[in-house]
PDB file of C-alpha atoms in Angstrom:
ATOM      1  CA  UNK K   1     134.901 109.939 131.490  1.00 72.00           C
ATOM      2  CA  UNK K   2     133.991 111.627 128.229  1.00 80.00           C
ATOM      3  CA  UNK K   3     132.729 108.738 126.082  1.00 87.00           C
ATOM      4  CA  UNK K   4     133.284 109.849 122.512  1.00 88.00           C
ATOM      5  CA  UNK K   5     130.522 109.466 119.332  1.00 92.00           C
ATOM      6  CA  UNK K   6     132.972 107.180 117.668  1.00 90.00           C
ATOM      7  CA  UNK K   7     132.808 104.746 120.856  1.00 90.00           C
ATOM      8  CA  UNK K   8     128.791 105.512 120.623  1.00 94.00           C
ATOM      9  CA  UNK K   9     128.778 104.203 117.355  1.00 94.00           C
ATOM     10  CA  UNK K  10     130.507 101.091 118.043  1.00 93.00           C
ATOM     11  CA  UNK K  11     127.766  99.970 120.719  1.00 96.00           C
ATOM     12  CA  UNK K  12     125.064 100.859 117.990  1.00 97.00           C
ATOM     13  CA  UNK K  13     127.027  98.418 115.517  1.00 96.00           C
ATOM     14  CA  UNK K  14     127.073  95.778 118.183  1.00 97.00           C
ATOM     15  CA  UNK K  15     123.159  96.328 118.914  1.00 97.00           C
ATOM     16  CA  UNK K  16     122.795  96.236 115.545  1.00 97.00           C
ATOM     17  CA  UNK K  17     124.336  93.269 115.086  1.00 97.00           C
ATOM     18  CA  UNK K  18     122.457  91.347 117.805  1.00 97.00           C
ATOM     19  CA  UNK K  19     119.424  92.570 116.359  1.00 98.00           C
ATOM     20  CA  UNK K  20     120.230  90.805 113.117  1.00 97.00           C
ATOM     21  CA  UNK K  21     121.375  87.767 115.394  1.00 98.00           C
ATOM     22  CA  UNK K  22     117.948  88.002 116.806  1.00 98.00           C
ATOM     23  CA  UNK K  23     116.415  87.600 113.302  1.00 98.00           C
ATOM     24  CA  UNK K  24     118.758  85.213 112.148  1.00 98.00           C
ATOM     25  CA  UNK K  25     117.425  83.148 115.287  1.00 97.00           C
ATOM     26  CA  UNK K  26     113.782  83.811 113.681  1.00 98.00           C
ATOM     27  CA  UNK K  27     114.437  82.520 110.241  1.00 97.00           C
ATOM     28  CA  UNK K  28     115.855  79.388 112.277  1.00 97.00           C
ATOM     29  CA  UNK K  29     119.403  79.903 110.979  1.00 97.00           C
ATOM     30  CA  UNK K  30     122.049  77.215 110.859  1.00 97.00           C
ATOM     31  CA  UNK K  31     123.667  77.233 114.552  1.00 96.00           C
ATOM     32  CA  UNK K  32     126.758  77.682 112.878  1.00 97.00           C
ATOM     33  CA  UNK K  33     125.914  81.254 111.422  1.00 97.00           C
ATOM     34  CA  UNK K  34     124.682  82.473 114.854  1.00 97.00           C
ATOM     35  CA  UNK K  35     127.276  81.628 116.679  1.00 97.00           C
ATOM     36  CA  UNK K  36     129.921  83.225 113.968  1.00 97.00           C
ATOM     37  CA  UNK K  37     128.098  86.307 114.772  1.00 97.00           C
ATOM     38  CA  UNK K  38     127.883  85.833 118.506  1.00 97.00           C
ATOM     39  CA  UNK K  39     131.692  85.537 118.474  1.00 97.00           C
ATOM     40  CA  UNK K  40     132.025  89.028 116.393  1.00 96.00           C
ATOM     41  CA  UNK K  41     129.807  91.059 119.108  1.00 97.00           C
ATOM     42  CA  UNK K  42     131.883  89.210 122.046  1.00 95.00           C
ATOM     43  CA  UNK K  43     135.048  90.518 119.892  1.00 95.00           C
ATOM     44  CA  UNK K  44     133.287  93.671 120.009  1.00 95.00           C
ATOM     45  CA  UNK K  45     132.843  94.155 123.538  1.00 94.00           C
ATOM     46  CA  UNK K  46     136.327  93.180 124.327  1.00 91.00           C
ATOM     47  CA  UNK K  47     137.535  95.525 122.083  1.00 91.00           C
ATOM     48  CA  UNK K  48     135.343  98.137 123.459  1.00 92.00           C
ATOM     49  CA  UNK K  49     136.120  97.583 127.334  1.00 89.00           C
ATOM     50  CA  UNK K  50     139.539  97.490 126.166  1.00 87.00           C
ATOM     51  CA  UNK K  51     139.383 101.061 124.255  1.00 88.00           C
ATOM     52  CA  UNK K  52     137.806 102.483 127.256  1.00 87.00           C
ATOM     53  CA  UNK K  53     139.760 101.100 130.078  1.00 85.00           C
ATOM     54  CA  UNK K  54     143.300 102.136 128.380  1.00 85.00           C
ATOM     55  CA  UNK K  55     141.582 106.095 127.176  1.00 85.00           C
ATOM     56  CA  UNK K  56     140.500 105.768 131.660  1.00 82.00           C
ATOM     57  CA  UNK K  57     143.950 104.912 132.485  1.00 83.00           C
ATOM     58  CA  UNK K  58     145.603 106.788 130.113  1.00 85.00           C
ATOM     59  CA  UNK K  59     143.345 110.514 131.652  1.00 84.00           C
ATOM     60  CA  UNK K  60     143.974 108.819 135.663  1.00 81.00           C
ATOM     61  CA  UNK K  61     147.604 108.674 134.957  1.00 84.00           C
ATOM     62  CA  UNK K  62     148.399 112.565 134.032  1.00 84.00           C
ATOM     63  CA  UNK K  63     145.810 113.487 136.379  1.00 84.00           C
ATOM     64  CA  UNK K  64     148.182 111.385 138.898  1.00 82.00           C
ATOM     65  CA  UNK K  65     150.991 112.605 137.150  1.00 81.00           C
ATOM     66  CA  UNK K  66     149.648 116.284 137.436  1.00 86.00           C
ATOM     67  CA  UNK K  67     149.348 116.075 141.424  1.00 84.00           C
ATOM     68  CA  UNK K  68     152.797 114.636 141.944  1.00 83.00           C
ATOM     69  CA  UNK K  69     150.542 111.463 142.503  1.00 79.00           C
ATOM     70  CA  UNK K  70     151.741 107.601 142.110  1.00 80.00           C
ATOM     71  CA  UNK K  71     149.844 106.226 139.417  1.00 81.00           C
ATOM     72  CA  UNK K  72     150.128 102.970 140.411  1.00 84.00           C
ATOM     73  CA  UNK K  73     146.513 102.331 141.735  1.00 81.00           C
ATOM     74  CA  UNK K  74     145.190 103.841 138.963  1.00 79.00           C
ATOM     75  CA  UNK K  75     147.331 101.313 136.367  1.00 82.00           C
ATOM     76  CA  UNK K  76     145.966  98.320 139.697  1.00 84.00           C
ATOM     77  CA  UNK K  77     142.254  99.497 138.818  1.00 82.00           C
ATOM     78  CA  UNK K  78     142.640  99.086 135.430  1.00 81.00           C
ATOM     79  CA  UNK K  79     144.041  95.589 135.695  1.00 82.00           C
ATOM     80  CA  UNK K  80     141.579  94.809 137.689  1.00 84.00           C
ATOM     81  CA  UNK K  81     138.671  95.925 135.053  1.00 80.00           C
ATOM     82  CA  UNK K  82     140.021  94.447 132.932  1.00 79.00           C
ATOM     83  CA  UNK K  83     140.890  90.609 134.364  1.00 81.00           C
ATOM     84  CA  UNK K  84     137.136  91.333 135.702  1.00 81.00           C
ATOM     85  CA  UNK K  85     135.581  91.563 131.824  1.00 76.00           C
ATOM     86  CA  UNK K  86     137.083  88.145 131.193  1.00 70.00           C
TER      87      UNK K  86
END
């Protein structure tokens, strides 16, 4: 899969953003602050996974499609990636 620069610069968000949670954990932060952020890197990452699950299904099903193929593993797969990220 070709992962793109704007999915690149998501994850480089997120790691910035745990880098600040990191600090915020430093300067003993109210537990209330961290975990606000905590919640916006989890949303993150489920966006993410979500982004790059439907762009993998979305190339496995013309390639399926292409082949005179089923795609119905391929749509099974991505089901399955995606009940497994919960």
């Amino acid at each position: 899969m070709d992962y793109s620069q704007e999915m690149k610069n998501r994850l480089r968000r997120m790691e910035g953003q745990i880098r600040g949670i990191l600090k915020m954990m430093d300067e003993e932060k109210h537990c209330k602050d961290v975990v606000t952020q905590l919640s916006a890197v989890r949303s993150a990452v489920d966006r993410a996974i979500g982004y790059i699950v439907a762009k993998n299904l979305e190339a496995c099903i013309r390639e399926a499609e292409a082949n005179g193929q089923n795609a119905e593993e391929a749509i099974q797969e991505a089901v399955n990636m995606i009940v497994k990220s919960r």
